[in-house]
JSON list of C-alpha atoms in Angstrom, two decimals:
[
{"chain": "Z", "resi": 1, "resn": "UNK", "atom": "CA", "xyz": [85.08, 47.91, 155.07]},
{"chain": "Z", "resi": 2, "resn": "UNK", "atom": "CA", "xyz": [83.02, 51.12, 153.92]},
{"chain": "Z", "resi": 3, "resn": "UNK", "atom": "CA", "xyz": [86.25, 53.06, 154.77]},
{"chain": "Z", "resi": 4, "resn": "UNK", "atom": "CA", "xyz": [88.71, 51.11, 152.12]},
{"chain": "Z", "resi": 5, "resn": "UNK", "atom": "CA", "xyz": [85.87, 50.90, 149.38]},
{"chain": "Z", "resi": 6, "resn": "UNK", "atom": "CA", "xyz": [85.07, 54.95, 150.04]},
{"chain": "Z", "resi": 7, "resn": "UNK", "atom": "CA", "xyz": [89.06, 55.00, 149.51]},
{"chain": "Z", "resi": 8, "resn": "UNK", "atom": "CA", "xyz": [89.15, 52.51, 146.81]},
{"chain": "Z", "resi": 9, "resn": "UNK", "atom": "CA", "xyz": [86.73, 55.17, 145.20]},
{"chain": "Z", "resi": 10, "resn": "UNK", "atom": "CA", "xyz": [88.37, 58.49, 145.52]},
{"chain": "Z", "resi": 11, "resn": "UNK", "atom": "CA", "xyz": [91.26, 56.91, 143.92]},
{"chain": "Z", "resi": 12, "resn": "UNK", "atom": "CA", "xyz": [88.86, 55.82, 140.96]},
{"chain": "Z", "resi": 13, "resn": "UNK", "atom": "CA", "xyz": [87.52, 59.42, 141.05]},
{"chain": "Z", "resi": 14, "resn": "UNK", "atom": "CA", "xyz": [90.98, 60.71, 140.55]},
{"chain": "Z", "resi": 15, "resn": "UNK", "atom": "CA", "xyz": [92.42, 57.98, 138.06]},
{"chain": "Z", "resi": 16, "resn": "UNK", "atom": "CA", "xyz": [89.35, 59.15, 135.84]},
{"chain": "Z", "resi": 17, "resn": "UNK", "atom": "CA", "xyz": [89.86, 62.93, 136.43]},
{"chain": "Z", "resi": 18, "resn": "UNK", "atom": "CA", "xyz": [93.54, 61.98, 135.67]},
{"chain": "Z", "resi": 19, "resn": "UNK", "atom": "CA", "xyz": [92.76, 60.48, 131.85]},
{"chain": "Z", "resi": 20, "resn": "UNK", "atom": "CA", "xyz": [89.82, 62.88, 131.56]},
{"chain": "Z", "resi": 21, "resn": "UNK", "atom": "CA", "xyz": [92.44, 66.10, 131.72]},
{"chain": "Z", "resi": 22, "resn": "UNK", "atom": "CA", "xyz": [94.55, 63.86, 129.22]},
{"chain": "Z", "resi": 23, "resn": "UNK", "atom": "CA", "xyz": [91.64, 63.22, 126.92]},
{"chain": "Z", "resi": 24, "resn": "UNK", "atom": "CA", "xyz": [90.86, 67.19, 127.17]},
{"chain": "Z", "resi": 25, "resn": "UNK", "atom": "CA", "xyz": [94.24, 68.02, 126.26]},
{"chain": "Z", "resi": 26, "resn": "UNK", "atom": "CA", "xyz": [94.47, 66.33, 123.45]},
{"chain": "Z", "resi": 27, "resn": "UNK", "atom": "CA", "xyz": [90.63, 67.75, 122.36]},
{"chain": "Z", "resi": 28, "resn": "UNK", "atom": "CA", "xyz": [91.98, 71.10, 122.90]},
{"chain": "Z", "resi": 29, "resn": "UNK", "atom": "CA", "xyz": [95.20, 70.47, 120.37]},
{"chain": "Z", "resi": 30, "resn": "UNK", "atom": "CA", "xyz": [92.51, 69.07, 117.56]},
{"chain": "Z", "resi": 31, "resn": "UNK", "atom": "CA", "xyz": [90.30, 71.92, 117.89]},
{"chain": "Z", "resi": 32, "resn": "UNK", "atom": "CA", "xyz": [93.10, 74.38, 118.07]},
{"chain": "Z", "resi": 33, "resn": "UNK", "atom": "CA", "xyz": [94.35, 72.45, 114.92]},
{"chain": "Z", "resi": 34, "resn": "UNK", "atom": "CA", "xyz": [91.00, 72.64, 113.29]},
{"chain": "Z", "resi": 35, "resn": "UNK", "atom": "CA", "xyz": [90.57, 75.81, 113.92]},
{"chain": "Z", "resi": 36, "resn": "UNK", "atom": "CA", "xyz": [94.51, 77.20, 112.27]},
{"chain": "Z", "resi": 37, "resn": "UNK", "atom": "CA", "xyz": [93.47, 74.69, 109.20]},
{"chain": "Z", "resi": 38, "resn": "UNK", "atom": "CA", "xyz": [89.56, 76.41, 108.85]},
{"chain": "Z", "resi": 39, "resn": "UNK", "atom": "CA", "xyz": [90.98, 79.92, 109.04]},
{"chain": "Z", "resi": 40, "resn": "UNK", "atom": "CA", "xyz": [94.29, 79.46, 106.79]},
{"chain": "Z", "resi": 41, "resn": "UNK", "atom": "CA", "xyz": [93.40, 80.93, 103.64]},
{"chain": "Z", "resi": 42, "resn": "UNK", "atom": "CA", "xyz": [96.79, 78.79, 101.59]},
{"chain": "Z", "resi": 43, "resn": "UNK", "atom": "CA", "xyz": [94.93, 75.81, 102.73]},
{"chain": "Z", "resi": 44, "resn": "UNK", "atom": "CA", "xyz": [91.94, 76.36, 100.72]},
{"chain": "Z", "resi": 45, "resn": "UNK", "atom": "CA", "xyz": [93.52, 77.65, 97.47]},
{"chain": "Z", "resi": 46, "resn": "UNK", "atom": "CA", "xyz": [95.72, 74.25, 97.79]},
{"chain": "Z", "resi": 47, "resn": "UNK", "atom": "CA", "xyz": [92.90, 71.89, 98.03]},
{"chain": "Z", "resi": 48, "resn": "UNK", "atom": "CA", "xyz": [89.64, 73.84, 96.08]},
{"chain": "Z", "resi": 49, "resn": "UNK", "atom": "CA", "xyz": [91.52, 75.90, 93.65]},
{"chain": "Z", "resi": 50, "resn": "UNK", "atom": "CA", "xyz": [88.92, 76.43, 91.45]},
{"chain": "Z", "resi": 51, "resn": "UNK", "atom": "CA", "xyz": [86.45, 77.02, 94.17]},
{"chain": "Z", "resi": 52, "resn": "UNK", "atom": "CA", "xyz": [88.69, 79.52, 95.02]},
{"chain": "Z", "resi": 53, "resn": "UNK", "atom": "CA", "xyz": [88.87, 80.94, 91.34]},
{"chain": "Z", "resi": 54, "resn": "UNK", "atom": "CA", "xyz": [85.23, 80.79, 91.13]},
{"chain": "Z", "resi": 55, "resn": "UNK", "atom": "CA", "xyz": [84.58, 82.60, 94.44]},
{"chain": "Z", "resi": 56, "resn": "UNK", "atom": "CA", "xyz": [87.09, 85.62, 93.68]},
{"chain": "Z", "resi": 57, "resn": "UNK", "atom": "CA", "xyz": [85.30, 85.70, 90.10]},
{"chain": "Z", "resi": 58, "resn": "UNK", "atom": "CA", "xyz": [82.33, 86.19, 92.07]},
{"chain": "Z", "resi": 59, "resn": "UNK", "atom": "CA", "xyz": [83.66, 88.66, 94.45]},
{"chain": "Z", "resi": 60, "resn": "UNK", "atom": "CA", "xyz": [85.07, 90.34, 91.41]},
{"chain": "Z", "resi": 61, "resn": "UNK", "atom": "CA", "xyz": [81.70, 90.95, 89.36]},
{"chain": "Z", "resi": 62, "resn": "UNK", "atom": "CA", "xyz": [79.83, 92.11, 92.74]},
{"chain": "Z", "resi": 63, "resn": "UNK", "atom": "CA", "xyz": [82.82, 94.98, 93.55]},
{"chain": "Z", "resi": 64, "resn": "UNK", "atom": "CA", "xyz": [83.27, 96.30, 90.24]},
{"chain": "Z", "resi": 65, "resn": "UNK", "atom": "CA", "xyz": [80.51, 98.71, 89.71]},
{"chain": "Z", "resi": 66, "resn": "UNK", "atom": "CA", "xyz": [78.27, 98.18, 86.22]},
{"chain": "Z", "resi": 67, "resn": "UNK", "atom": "CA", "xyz": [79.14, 100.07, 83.02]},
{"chain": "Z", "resi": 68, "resn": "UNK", "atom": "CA", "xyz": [76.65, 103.26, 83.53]},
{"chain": "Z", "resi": 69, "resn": "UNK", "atom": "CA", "xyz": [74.08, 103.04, 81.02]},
{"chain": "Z", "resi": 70, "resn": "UNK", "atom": "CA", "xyz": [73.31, 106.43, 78.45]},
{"chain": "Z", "resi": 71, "resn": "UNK", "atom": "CA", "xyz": [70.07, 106.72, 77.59]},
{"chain": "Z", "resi": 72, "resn": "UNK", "atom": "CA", "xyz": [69.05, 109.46, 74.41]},
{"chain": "Z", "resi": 73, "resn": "UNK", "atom": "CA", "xyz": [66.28, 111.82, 75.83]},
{"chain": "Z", "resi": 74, "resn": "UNK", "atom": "CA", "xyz": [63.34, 112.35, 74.15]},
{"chain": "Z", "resi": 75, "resn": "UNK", "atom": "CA", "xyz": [62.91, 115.90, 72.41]},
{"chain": "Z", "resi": 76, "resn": "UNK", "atom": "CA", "xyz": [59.99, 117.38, 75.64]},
{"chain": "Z", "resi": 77, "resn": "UNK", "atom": "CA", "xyz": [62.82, 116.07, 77.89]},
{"chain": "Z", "resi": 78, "resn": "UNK", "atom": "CA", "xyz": [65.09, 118.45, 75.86]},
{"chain": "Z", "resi": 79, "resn": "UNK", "atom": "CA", "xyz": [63.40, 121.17, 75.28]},
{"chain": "Z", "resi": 80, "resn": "UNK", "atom": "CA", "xyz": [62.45, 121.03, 78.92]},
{"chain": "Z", "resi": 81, "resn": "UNK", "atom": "CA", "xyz": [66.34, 120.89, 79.86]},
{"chain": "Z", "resi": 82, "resn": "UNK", "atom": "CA", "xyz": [66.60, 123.81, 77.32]},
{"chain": "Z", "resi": 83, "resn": "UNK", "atom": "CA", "xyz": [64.56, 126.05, 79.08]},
{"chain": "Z", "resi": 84, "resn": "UNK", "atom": "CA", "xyz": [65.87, 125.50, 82.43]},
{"chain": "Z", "resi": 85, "resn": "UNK", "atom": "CA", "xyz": [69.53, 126.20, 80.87]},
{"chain": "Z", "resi": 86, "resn": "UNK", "atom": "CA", "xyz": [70.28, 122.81, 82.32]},
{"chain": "Z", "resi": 87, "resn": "UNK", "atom": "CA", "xyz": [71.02, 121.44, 78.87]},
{"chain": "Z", "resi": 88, "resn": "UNK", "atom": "CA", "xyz": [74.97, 120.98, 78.30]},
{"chain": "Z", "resi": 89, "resn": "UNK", "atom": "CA", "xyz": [75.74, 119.65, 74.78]},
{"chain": "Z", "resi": 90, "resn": "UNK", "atom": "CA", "xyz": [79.85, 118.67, 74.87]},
{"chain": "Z", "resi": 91, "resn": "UNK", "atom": "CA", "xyz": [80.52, 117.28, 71.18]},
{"chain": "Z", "resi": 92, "resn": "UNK", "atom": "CA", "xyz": [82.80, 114.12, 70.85]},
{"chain": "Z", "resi": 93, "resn": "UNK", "atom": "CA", "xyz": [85.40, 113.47, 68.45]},
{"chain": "Z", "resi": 94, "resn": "UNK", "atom": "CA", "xyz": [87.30, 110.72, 67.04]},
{"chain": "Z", "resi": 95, "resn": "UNK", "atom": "CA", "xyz": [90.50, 112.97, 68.23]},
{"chain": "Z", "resi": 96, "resn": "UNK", "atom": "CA", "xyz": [89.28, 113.42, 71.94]},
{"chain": "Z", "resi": 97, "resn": "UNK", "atom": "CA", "xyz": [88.83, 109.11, 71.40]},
{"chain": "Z", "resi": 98, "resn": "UNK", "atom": "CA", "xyz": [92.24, 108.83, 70.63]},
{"chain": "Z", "resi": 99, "resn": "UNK", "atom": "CA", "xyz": [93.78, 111.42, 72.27]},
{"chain": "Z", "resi": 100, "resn": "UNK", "atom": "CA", "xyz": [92.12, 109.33, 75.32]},
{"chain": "Z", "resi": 101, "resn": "UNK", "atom": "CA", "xyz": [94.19, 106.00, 74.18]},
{"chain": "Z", "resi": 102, "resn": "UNK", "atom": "CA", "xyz": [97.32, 107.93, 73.82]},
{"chain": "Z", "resi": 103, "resn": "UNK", "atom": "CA", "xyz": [96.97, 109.53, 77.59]},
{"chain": "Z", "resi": 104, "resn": "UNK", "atom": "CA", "xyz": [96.65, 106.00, 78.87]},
{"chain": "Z", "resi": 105, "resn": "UNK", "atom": "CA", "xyz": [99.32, 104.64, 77.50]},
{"chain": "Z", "resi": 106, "resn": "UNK", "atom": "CA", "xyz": [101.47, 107.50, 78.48]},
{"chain": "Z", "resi": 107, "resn": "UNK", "atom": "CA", "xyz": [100.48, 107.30, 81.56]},
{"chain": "Z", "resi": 108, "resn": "UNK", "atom": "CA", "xyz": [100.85, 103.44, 81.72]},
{"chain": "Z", "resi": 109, "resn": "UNK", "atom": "CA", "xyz": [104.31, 103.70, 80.13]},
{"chain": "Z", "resi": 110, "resn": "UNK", "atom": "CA", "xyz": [105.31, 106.58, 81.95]},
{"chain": "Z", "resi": 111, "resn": "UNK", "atom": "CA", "xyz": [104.20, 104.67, 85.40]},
{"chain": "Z", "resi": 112, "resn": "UNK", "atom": "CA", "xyz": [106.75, 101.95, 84.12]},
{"chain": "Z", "resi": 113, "resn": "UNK", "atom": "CA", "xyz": [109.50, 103.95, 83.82]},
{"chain": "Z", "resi": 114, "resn": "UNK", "atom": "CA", "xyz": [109.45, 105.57, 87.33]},
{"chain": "Z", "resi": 115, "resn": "UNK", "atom": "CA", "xyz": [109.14, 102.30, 88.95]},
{"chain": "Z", "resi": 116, "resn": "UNK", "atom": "CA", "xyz": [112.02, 100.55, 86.87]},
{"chain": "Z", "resi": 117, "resn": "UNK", "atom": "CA", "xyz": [113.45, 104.48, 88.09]},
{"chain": "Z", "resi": 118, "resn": "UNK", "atom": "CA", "xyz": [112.95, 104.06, 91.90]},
{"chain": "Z", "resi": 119, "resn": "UNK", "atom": "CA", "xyz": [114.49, 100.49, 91.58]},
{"chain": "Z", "resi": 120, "resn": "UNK", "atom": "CA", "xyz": [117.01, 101.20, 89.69]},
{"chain": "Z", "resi": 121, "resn": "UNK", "atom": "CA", "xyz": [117.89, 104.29, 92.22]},
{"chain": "Z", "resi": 122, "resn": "UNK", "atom": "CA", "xyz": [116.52, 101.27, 95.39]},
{"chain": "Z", "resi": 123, "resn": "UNK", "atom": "CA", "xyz": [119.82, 99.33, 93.97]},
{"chain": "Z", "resi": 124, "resn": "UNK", "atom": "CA", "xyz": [122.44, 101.78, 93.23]},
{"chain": "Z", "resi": 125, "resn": "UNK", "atom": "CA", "xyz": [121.79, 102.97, 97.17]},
{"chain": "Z", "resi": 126, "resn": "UNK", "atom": "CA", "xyz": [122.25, 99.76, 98.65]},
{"chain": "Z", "resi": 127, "resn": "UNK", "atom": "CA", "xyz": [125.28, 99.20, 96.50]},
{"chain": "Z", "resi": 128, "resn": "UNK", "atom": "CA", "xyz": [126.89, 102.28, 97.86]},
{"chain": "Z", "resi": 129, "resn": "UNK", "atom": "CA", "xyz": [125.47, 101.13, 101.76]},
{"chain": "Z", "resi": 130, "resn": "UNK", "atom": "CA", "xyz": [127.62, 98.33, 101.22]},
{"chain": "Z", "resi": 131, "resn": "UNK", "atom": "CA", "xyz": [130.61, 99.57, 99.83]},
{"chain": "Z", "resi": 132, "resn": "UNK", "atom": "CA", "xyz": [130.68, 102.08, 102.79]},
{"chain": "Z", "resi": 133, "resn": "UNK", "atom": "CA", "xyz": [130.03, 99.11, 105.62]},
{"chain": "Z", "resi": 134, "resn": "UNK", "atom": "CA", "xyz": [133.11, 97.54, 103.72]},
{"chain": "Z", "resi": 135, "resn": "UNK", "atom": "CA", "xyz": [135.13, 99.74, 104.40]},
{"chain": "Z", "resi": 136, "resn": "UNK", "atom": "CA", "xyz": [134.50, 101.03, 108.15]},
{"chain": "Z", "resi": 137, "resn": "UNK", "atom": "CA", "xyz": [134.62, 96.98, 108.52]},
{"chain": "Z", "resi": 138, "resn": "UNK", "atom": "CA", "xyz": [137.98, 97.11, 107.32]},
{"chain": "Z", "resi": 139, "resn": "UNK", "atom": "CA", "xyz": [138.74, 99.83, 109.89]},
{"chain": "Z", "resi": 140, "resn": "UNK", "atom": "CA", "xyz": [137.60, 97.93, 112.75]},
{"chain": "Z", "resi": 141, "resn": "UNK", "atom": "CA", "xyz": [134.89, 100.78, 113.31]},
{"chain": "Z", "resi": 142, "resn": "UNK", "atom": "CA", "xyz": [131.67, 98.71, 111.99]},
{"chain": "Z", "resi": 143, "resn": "UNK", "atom": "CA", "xyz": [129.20, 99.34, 115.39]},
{"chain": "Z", "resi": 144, "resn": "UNK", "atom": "CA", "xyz": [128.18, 95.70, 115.11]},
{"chain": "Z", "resi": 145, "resn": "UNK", "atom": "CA", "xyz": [131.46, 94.44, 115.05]},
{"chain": "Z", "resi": 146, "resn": "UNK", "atom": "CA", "xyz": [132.49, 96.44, 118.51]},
{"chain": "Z", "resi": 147, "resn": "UNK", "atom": "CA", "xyz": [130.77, 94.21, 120.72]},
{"chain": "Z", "resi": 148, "resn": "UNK", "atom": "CA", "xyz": [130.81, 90.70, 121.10]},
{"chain": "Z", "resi": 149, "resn": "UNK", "atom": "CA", "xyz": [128.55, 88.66, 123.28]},
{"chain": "Z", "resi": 150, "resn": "UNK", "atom": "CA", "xyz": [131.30, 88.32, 125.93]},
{"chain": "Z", "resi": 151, "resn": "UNK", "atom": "CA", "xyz": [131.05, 92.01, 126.22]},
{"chain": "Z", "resi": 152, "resn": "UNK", "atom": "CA", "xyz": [127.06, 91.90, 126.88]}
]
């Protein structure tokens, strides 16, 4: 009798092992689940988008750097400058001001046109590509075209 109910045991044992490696399974999927969902930044801006706003605001303000502040000198802090012929007076203009706004929108403009350039120059290239792979294609001699899966 103690040799059936030690029997009648192991087969419990192993029954429960059976739906605990089940159970685990499906514990694993969740937390692997879990875990895709916690790290998948397009989850976040879809359900907290103005967390998310508010967070790269904040992220925004700590990684640009603060305006630097000019402070006048006083005239000992001058003089003292003076004599040490570390003083460097530049005088500003309204001209160098506006010669400043006209650079940067040169610039900005001039950025413009070489990128609407390169694209421009991006599709004309690819144009020609294709009108060349037309016409080998036409010839029979496009390299993709030479072998079939049959051949492989």
């Amino acid at each position: 009798m103690t040799q059936s109910n030690g029997s009648h045991r192991v087969s419990e044992i192993r029954r429960e092992m059976k739906e605990l490696r089940v159970q685990l399974d499906k514990d694993v999927e969740k937390v692997q689940f879990g875990t895709k969902t916690l790290l998948d930044w397009h989850y976040y801006v879809r359900h907290y988008p103005w967390a998310c706003v508010g967070v790269s605001t904040l992220v925004g303000f700590l990684v640009v750097p603060r305006k630097l502040e000019m402070k006048s000198p006083d005239v000992e802090t001058l003089e003292k400058l003076a004599r040490k012929h570390q003083l460097v007076v530049r005088p500003y203009s309204q001209a160098q001001a506006e010669k400043g706004l006209f650079s940067t929108a040169f610039s900005f403009l001039m950025g413009l046109v070489v990128r609407t350039a390169m694209t421009q120059l991006g599709a004309q290239i690819a144009h020609t590509m294709d009108r060349l792979s037309e016409r080998h294609s036409g010839n029979g001699s496009n390299p993709a075209k030479q072998y079939s899966r049959r051949d492989v």
